[in-house]
Amino acid sequence: MKQQGLGWRLAVASIVAVLGIIWLVPNFLEKPAGDKQQQTSKFWWPTQDRLTMGLDIQGGLHLVLRADIQGALKQEANRIAGGIADELKKAGIAYSDLKQGDAVRGELTIATASEADAEKAKSKIEDLYGPMFAIATSATGLKAEFTELHVREFGKGTVERAIETIRNRIDEFGVSEPSITAQGDDRILVQLPGIQDAADAKELINKTARLDFIIVNPEFEQGTPGFEKVAAMVDEAEKAGGFKLGKELKYSAYVEKINEALKGKLPEGSLVLFEKPDKAESMEVGKIPYVLMRSETVPGDLLTDAFVSPGETGRPEVNFRLDGPGGRAMGDMTEKHTNRQMAIVLDGVVKSAPSINSKITNSGRITLGRSSYEETLKEAKNISITLKSGALPAALEQLEERTVGPSLGADAIQKGQLGALVGALLIFIFNLVYYRSFGLVANLSLSLNLVLTIAILSALGATLTLPGVAGLALGLGMAVDASVIIYERIKEELASGKSLMMATSVGFDKAFSAIFDANVTSIAVCVVLMYYGTGPVRGFAVTLMTGLFITLFTSVFFSRAVLDLLIGRWKLNPSIKWGR
């Protein structure tokens, strides 16, 4: 039997096993209500990652919504047509008629006295809206319509904005681990584990969001002593009032309580709102307080567009446009507060607080100060989506609604646990009876396989659904199959007269190619399922693929290292069959 590198192989096997146990343990600790910091202080452990149970296991609300992309395109086309008419008049470009055709395609016909005027109008439209339109001019005017790229990007952006808006509203509901994802070109899947009141959830999703631009009180801006002071005041108010943001106290109620508690301690007309830090899992875990000036507010419903573009230095920045009244209000406010912070507030949550570099009127830009280009681009995209998600960008039609009762999840869990327990017991008994001492190593390998699979899924933040449970069981079945292949090869070598050491070595070598081929082909199938599948199908593929990778480690690497230790190093003579 080969003994080369046994020391490092045992070291690797031990380290992986210990890491697997570390990542497994949090799944069996009771998660206290409240924030994650509280959990960490109660149960010191290197990780707090847990395997999340899916909607089909713990129950909840399942909604499929369709965004009315065509309706939103019509609204945009109507708004732009009005804006173009005003801008052409302001620019003194003569035209005799402006007609809209198919609004979904953004068709627009403008009659001019000459081709020169048509070219001027074309240039003005391109300045205002960039490559949004494909424009053709003639001696009698111009004809414009949305480009295919714009229609495609508009649909994608509309769904993204709707998801962002819905997510903001769901956060208010206090739902843990909600799943809000796009399905196809215009559908949104909303899964809310633990929610049974469908009426309240739907009302929340469909309510009108509010976006505001509010000046931060200069005495409490970031970097000032006042900024640290207000954070301490919030902590004191929480302790004095005996309340805390969490499941028992939703965000809007919490904000009301905090502002009531700080009344008289902050300047008259102040409003305290909070921002969730980038790396915080939820507002309960961490929140940044801002003291805002109620009187210095511009409502976000005056905003018409926001997008990301490269700035003068090539770094991403956020550009936005306001309508006429919005531009005047923003101009007055930003001129008065140049070089001050302005908070962008969506549904009472501060999304960003950039500094005002100059007066902003009908259009403005937000420059970002992050050092990394990727982080700057990510933040710019988030801000642009937030700016545009003040209200739902398109009407949402409900296509499907299912409320999964907890009894279904409980039944499934109970039957699944019973089935897993009986199945594992039978496998363990079979291994011990049929393969004797080697069966003990096989059981150890199988147990480690289960530990590592759950640990990796926990570390990845995966959600375990019933199809995922099937993938987990199938992965363990493949691990049992691998052990059978290896041990049958060893028995064949023993029957041919080889020593136990030699038979074990040759058995592993001969079995490896069969196990490797079977697992690689199965992994390839999982990759295809992940690429083309959605939801539960992907969950099944991810769980099974994780189990297959781990099988290669536990059945081949781990088992061989243990047998090398027992037979080669410790000189034991374990039996693999009766009489041996």
PDB file of N, CA and C in Angstrom, residues 116-181:
ATOM      1  N   ALA A 116     -32.977  71.343 -42.848  1.00  0.00           N
ATOM      2  CA  ALA A 116     -32.045  71.947 -41.890  1.00  0.00           C
ATOM      3  C   ALA A 116     -32.689  72.008 -40.501  1.00  0.00           C
ATOM      4  N   ASP A 117     -33.970  72.384 -40.446  1.00  0.00           N
ATOM      5  CA  ASP A 117     -34.679  72.415 -39.158  1.00  0.00           C
ATOM      6  C   ASP A 117     -34.826  70.998 -38.587  1.00  0.00           C
ATOM      7  N   ALA A 118     -35.055  70.051 -39.512  1.00  0.00           N
ATOM      8  CA  ALA A 118     -35.171  68.659 -39.060  1.00  0.00           C
ATOM      9  C   ALA A 118     -33.856  68.188 -38.439  1.00  0.00           C
ATOM     10  N   GLU A 119     -32.734  68.579 -39.040  1.00  0.00           N
ATOM     11  CA  GLU A 119     -31.430  68.192 -38.487  1.00  0.00           C
ATOM     12  C   GLU A 119     -31.207  68.832 -37.118  1.00  0.00           C
ATOM     13  N   LYS A 120     -31.645  70.113 -36.991  1.00  0.00           N
ATOM     14  CA  LYS A 120     -31.513  70.783 -35.687  1.00  0.00           C
ATOM     15  C   LYS A 120     -32.339  70.051 -34.624  1.00  0.00           C
ATOM     16  N   ALA A 121     -33.573  69.679 -35.015  1.00  0.00           N
ATOM     17  CA  ALA A 121     -34.439  68.964 -34.064  1.00  0.00           C
ATOM     18  C   ALA A 121     -33.827  67.619 -33.693  1.00  0.00           C
ATOM     19  N   LYS A 122     -33.255  66.944 -34.685  1.00  0.00           N
ATOM     20  CA  LYS A 122     -32.616  65.649 -34.421  1.00  0.00           C
ATOM     21  C   LYS A 122     -31.459  65.816 -33.428  1.00  0.00           C
ATOM     22  N   SER A 123     -30.639  66.858 -33.677  1.00  0.00           N
ATOM     23  CA  SER A 123     -29.497  67.105 -32.789  1.00  0.00           C
ATOM     24  C   SER A 123     -29.963  67.390 -31.362  1.00  0.00           C
ATOM     25  N   LYS A 124     -31.060  68.151 -31.231  1.00  0.00           N
ATOM     26  CA  LYS A 124     -31.578  68.476 -29.899  1.00  0.00           C
ATOM     27  C   LYS A 124     -32.083  67.223 -29.182  1.00  0.00           C
ATOM     28  N   ILE A 125     -32.795  66.373 -29.913  1.00  0.00           N
ATOM     29  CA  ILE A 125     -33.324  65.148 -29.304  1.00  0.00           C
ATOM     30  C   ILE A 125     -32.181  64.229 -28.863  1.00  0.00           C
ATOM     31  N   GLU A 126     -31.142  64.155 -29.691  1.00  0.00           N
ATOM     32  CA  GLU A 126     -29.998  63.305 -29.338  1.00  0.00           C
ATOM     33  C   GLU A 126     -29.262  63.854 -28.114  1.00  0.00           C
ATOM     34  N   ASP A 127     -29.193  65.212 -28.021  1.00  0.00           N
ATOM     35  CA  ASP A 127     -28.567  65.797 -26.827  1.00  0.00           C
ATOM     36  C   ASP A 127     -29.351  65.448 -25.570  1.00  0.00           C
ATOM     37  N   LEU A 128     -30.692  65.482 -25.716  1.00  0.00           N
ATOM     38  CA  LEU A 128     -31.546  65.253 -24.544  1.00  0.00           C
ATOM     39  C   LEU A 128     -31.623  63.786 -24.157  1.00  0.00           C
ATOM     40  N   TYR A 129     -31.712  62.910 -25.128  1.00  0.00           N
ATOM     41  CA  TYR A 129     -32.020  61.508 -24.828  1.00  0.00           C
ATOM     42  C   TYR A 129     -30.976  60.512 -25.342  1.00  0.00           C
ATOM     43  N   GLY A 130     -29.856  61.003 -25.839  1.00  0.00           N
ATOM     44  CA  GLY A 130     -28.773  60.113 -26.245  1.00  0.00           C
ATOM     45  C   GLY A 130     -29.218  59.133 -27.317  1.00  0.00           C
ATOM     46  N   PRO A 131     -28.766  57.863 -27.175  1.00  0.00           N
ATOM     47  CA  PRO A 131     -29.079  56.866 -28.218  1.00  0.00           C
ATOM     48  C   PRO A 131     -30.432  56.184 -28.040  1.00  0.00           C
ATOM     49  N   MET A 132     -31.343  56.830 -27.295  1.00  0.00           N
ATOM     50  CA  MET A 132     -32.639  56.213 -27.026  1.00  0.00           C
ATOM     51  C   MET A 132     -33.450  56.019 -28.310  1.00  0.00           C
ATOM     52  N   PHE A 133     -33.320  56.995 -29.246  1.00  0.00           N
ATOM     53  CA  PHE A 133     -34.135  56.972 -30.470  1.00  0.00           C
ATOM     54  C   PHE A 133     -33.295  56.664 -31.697  1.00  0.00           C
ATOM     55  N   ALA A 134     -33.931  55.990 -32.678  1.00  0.00           N
ATOM     56  CA  ALA A 134     -33.382  55.892 -34.028  1.00  0.00           C
ATOM     57  C   ALA A 134     -34.121  56.970 -34.835  1.00  0.00           C
ATOM     58  N   ILE A 135     -33.400  57.928 -35.405  1.00  0.00           N
ATOM     59  CA  ILE A 135     -34.032  59.107 -36.018  1.00  0.00           C
ATOM     60  C   ILE A 135     -33.661  59.181 -37.501  1.00  0.00           C
ATOM     61  N   ALA A 136     -34.674  59.393 -38.336  1.00  0.00           N
ATOM     62  CA  ALA A 136     -34.455  59.589 -39.770  1.00  0.00           C
ATOM     63  C   ALA A 136     -35.023  60.952 -40.158  1.00  0.00           C
ATOM     64  N   THR A 137     -34.247  61.763 -40.868  1.00  0.00           N
ATOM     65  CA  THR A 137     -34.707  63.099 -41.275  1.00  0.00           C
ATOM     66  C   THR A 137     -35.006  63.117 -42.769  1.00  0.00           C
ATOM     67  N   SER A 138     -35.832  64.092 -43.153  1.00  0.00           N
ATOM     68  CA  SER A 138     -36.148  64.292 -44.576  1.00  0.00           C
ATOM     69  C   SER A 138     -36.407  65.785 -44.785  1.00  0.00           C
ATOM     70  N   ALA A 139     -36.785  66.147 -45.981  1.00  0.00           N
ATOM     71  CA  ALA A 139     -37.029  67.562 -46.289  1.00  0.00           C
ATOM     72  C   ALA A 139     -38.266  68.080 -45.573  1.00  0.00           C
ATOM     73  N   THR A 140     -39.169  67.174 -45.132  1.00  0.00           N
ATOM     74  CA  THR A 140     -40.420  67.614 -44.492  1.00  0.00           C
ATOM     75  C   THR A 140     -40.410  67.413 -42.965  1.00  0.00           C
ATOM     76  N   GLY A 141     -39.343  66.882 -42.446  1.00  0.00           N
ATOM     77  CA  GLY A 141     -39.307  66.689 -40.993  1.00  0.00           C
ATOM     78  C   GLY A 141     -38.486  65.478 -40.588  1.00  0.00           C
ATOM     79  N   LEU A 142     -38.838  64.900 -39.444  1.00  0.00           N
ATOM     80  CA  LEU A 142     -38.105  63.725 -38.971  1.00  0.00           C
ATOM     81  C   LEU A 142     -39.068  62.705 -38.374  1.00  0.00           C
ATOM     82  N   LYS A 143     -38.614  61.479 -38.348  1.00  0.00           N
ATOM     83  CA  LYS A 143     -39.385  60.408 -37.728  1.00  0.00           C
ATOM     84  C   LYS A 143     -38.463  59.659 -36.777  1.00  0.00           C
ATOM     85  N   ALA A 144     -38.917  59.494 -35.548  1.00  0.00           N
ATOM     86  CA  ALA A 144     -38.084  58.839 -34.527  1.00  0.00           C
ATOM     87  C   ALA A 144     -38.865  57.694 -33.897  1.00  0.00           C
ATOM     88  N   GLU A 145     -38.138  56.702 -33.448  1.00  0.00           N
ATOM     89  CA  GLU A 145     -38.752  55.620 -32.673  1.00  0.00           C
ATOM     90  C   GLU A 145     -37.685  54.998 -31.782  1.00  0.00           C
ATOM     91  N   PHE A 146     -38.145  54.351 -30.696  1.00  0.00           N
ATOM     92  CA  PHE A 146     -37.213  53.729 -29.764  1.00  0.00           C
ATOM     93  C   PHE A 146     -36.354  52.699 -30.495  1.00  0.00           C
ATOM     94  N   THR A 147     -35.078  52.616 -30.116  1.00  0.00           N
ATOM     95  CA  THR A 147     -34.233  51.551 -30.646  1.00  0.00           C
ATOM     96  C   THR A 147     -34.582  50.238 -29.948  1.00  0.00           C
ATOM     97  N   GLU A 148     -34.261  49.133 -30.599  1.00  0.00           N
ATOM     98  CA  GLU A 148     -34.517  47.818 -29.999  1.00  0.00           C
ATOM     99  C   GLU A 148     -33.750  47.671 -28.692  1.00  0.00           C
ATOM    100  N   LEU A 149     -32.521  48.221 -28.676  1.00  0.00           N
ATOM    101  CA  LEU A 149     -31.705  48.138 -27.459  1.00  0.00           C
ATOM    102  C   LEU A 149     -32.375  48.883 -26.303  1.00  0.00           C
ATOM    103  N   HIS A 150     -32.930  50.062 -26.606  1.00  0.00           N
ATOM    104  CA  HIS A 150     -33.587  50.825 -25.539  1.00  0.00           C
ATOM    105  C   HIS A 150     -34.807  50.080 -25.007  1.00  0.00           C
ATOM    106  N   VAL A 151     -35.615  49.504 -25.925  1.00  0.00           N
ATOM    107  CA  VAL A 151     -36.810  48.771 -25.487  1.00  0.00           C
ATOM    108  C   VAL A 151     -36.398  47.599 -24.590  1.00  0.00           C
ATOM    109  N   ARG A 152     -35.341  46.911 -24.994  1.00  0.00           N
ATOM    110  CA  ARG A 152     -34.881  45.757 -24.208  1.00  0.00           C
ATOM    111  C   ARG A 152     -34.350  46.202 -22.840  1.00  0.00           C
ATOM    112  N   GLU A 153     -33.515  47.229 -22.850  1.00  0.00           N
ATOM    113  CA  GLU A 153     -32.951  47.727 -21.590  1.00  0.00           C
ATOM    114  C   GLU A 153     -34.034  48.345 -20.702  1.00  0.00           C
ATOM    115  N   PHE A 154     -35.029  48.984 -21.323  1.00  0.00           N
ATOM    116  CA  PHE A 154     -36.121  49.583 -20.546  1.00  0.00           C
ATOM    117  C   PHE A 154     -36.897  48.496 -19.801  1.00  0.00           C
ATOM    118  N   GLY A 155     -37.192  47.397 -20.513  1.00  0.00           N
ATOM    119  CA  GLY A 155     -37.918  46.295 -19.868  1.00  0.00           C
ATOM    120  C   GLY A 155     -37.128  45.705 -18.719  1.00  0.00           C
ATOM    121  N   LYS A 156     -35.844  45.496 -18.951  1.00  0.00           N
ATOM    122  CA  LYS A 156     -34.994  44.925 -17.906  1.00  0.00           C
ATOM    123  C   LYS A 156     -34.900  45.868 -16.712  1.00  0.00           C
ATOM    124  N   GLY A 157     -34.704  47.170 -17.015  1.00  0.00           N
ATOM    125  CA  GLY A 157     -34.603  48.155 -15.938  1.00  0.00           C
ATOM    126  C   GLY A 157     -35.900  48.298 -15.156  1.00  0.00           C
ATOM    127  N   THR A 158     -37.038  48.200 -15.855  1.00  0.00           N
ATOM    128  CA  THR A 158     -38.335  48.313 -15.179  1.00  0.00           C
ATOM    129  C   THR A 158     -38.524  47.183 -14.171  1.00  0.00           C
ATOM    130  N   VAL A 159     -38.157  45.969 -14.571  1.00  0.00           N
ATOM    131  CA  VAL A 159     -38.285  44.827 -13.659  1.00  0.00           C
ATOM    132  C   VAL A 159     -37.334  45.001 -12.472  1.00  0.00           C
ATOM    133  N   GLU A 160     -36.094  45.476 -12.732  1.00  0.00           N
ATOM    134  CA  GLU A 160     -35.131  45.681 -11.637  1.00  0.00           C
ATOM    135  C   GLU A 160     -35.649  46.723 -10.649  1.00  0.00           C
ATOM    136  N   ARG A 161     -36.216  47.797 -11.172  1.00  0.00           N
ATOM    137  CA  ARG A 161     -36.735  48.850 -10.289  1.00  0.00           C
ATOM    138  C   ARG A 161     -37.929  48.336  -9.491  1.00  0.00           C
ATOM    139  N   ALA A 162     -38.781  47.556 -10.133  1.00  0.00           N
ATOM    140  CA  ALA A 162     -39.943  46.997  -9.414  1.00  0.00           C
ATOM    141  C   ALA A 162     -39.468  46.068  -8.291  1.00  0.00           C
ATOM    142  N   ILE A 163     -38.431  45.264  -8.569  1.00  0.00           N
ATOM    143  CA  ILE A 163     -37.895  44.359  -7.546  1.00  0.00           C
ATOM    144  C   ILE A 163     -37.331  45.159  -6.380  1.00  0.00           C
ATOM    145  N   GLU A 164     -36.582  46.232  -6.689  1.00  0.00           N
ATOM    146  CA  GLU A 164     -36.002  47.058  -5.632  1.00  0.00           C
ATOM    147  C   GLU A 164     -37.099  47.693  -4.767  1.00  0.00           C
ATOM    148  N   THR A 165     -38.134  48.182  -5.427  1.00  0.00           N
ATOM    149  CA  THR A 165     -39.233  48.805  -4.684  1.00  0.00           C
ATOM    150  C   THR A 165     -39.961  47.776  -3.814  1.00  0.00           C
ATOM    151  N   ILE A 166     -40.221  46.604  -4.389  1.00  0.00           N
ATOM    152  CA  ILE A 166     -40.907  45.557  -3.616  1.00  0.00           C
ATOM    153  C   ILE A 166     -40.041  45.135  -2.429  1.00  0.00           C
ATOM    154  N   ARG A 167     -38.729  45.016  -2.663  1.00  0.00           N
ATOM    155  CA  ARG A 167     -37.831  44.594  -1.569  1.00  0.00           C
ATOM    156  C   ARG A 167     -37.848  45.616  -0.434  1.00  0.00           C
ATOM    157  N   ASN A 168     -37.853  46.911  -0.784  1.00  0.00           N
ATOM    158  CA  ASN A 168     -37.937  47.946   0.250  1.00  0.00           C
ATOM    159  C   ASN A 168     -39.198  47.789   1.079  1.00  0.00           C
ATOM    160  N   ARG A 169     -40.285  47.468   0.412  1.00  0.00           N
ATOM    161  CA  ARG A 169     -41.556  47.357   1.126  1.00  0.00           C
ATOM    162  C   ARG A 169     -41.611  46.084   1.968  1.00  0.00           C
ATOM    163  N   ILE A 170     -41.038  45.000   1.437  1.00  0.00           N
ATOM    164  CA  ILE A 170     -41.031  43.742   2.188  1.00  0.00           C
ATOM    165  C   ILE A 170     -40.192  43.878   3.453  1.00  0.00           C
ATOM    166  N   ASP A 171     -39.097  44.663   3.382  1.00  0.00           N
ATOM    167  CA  ASP A 171     -38.264  44.886   4.576  1.00  0.00           C
ATOM    168  C   ASP A 171     -39.106  45.458   5.714  1.00  0.00           C
ATOM    169  N   GLU A 172     -40.061  46.301   5.353  1.00  0.00           N
ATOM    170  CA  GLU A 172     -40.950  46.893   6.348  1.00  0.00           C
ATOM    171  C   GLU A 172     -41.800  45.826   7.025  1.00  0.00           C
ATOM    172  N   PHE A 173     -42.053  44.725   6.307  1.00  0.00           N
ATOM    173  CA  PHE A 173     -42.879  43.646   6.828  1.00  0.00           C
ATOM    174  C   PHE A 173     -42.127  42.819   7.858  1.00  0.00           C
ATOM    175  N   GLY A 174     -40.796  42.944   7.868  1.00  0.00           N
ATOM    176  CA  GLY A 174     -39.986  42.195   8.820  1.00  0.00           C
ATOM    177  C   GLY A 174     -39.830  40.738   8.456  1.00  0.00           C
ATOM    178  N   VAL A 175     -39.937  40.411   7.162  1.00  0.00           N
ATOM    179  CA  VAL A 175     -39.804  39.025   6.728  1.00  0.00           C
ATOM    180  C   VAL A 175     -38.328  38.664   6.639  1.00  0.00           C
ATOM    181  N   SER A 176     -37.961  37.521   7.249  1.00  0.00           N
ATOM    182  CA  SER A 176     -36.584  37.077   7.142  1.00  0.00           C
ATOM    183  C   SER A 176     -36.424  36.209   5.906  1.00  0.00           C
ATOM    184  N   GLU A 177     -35.322  36.383   5.200  1.00  0.00           N
ATOM    185  CA  GLU A 177     -34.969  35.617   4.017  1.00  0.00           C
ATOM    186  C   GLU A 177     -36.038  35.652   2.930  1.00  0.00           C
ATOM    187  N   PRO A 178     -36.571  36.825   2.567  1.00  0.00           N
ATOM    188  CA  PRO A 178     -37.510  36.849   1.438  1.00  0.00           C
ATOM    189  C   PRO A 178     -36.760  36.588   0.136  1.00  0.00           C
ATOM    190  N   SER A 179     -37.456  36.033  -0.830  1.00  0.00           N
ATOM    191  CA  SER A 179     -36.855  35.796  -2.145  1.00  0.00           C
ATOM    192  C   SER A 179     -37.655  36.570  -3.176  1.00  0.00           C
ATOM    193  N   ILE A 180     -37.039  37.568  -3.809  1.00  0.00           N
ATOM    194  CA  ILE A 180     -37.717  38.387  -4.813  1.00  0.00           C
ATOM    195  C   ILE A 180     -36.831  38.373  -6.045  1.00  0.00           C
ATOM    196  N   THR A 181     -37.249  37.654  -7.075  1.00  0.00           N
ATOM    197  CA  THR A 181     -36.383  37.456  -8.237  1.00  0.00           C
ATOM    198  C   THR A 181     -37.163  37.660  -9.526  1.00  0.00           C
TER     199      THR A 181
END
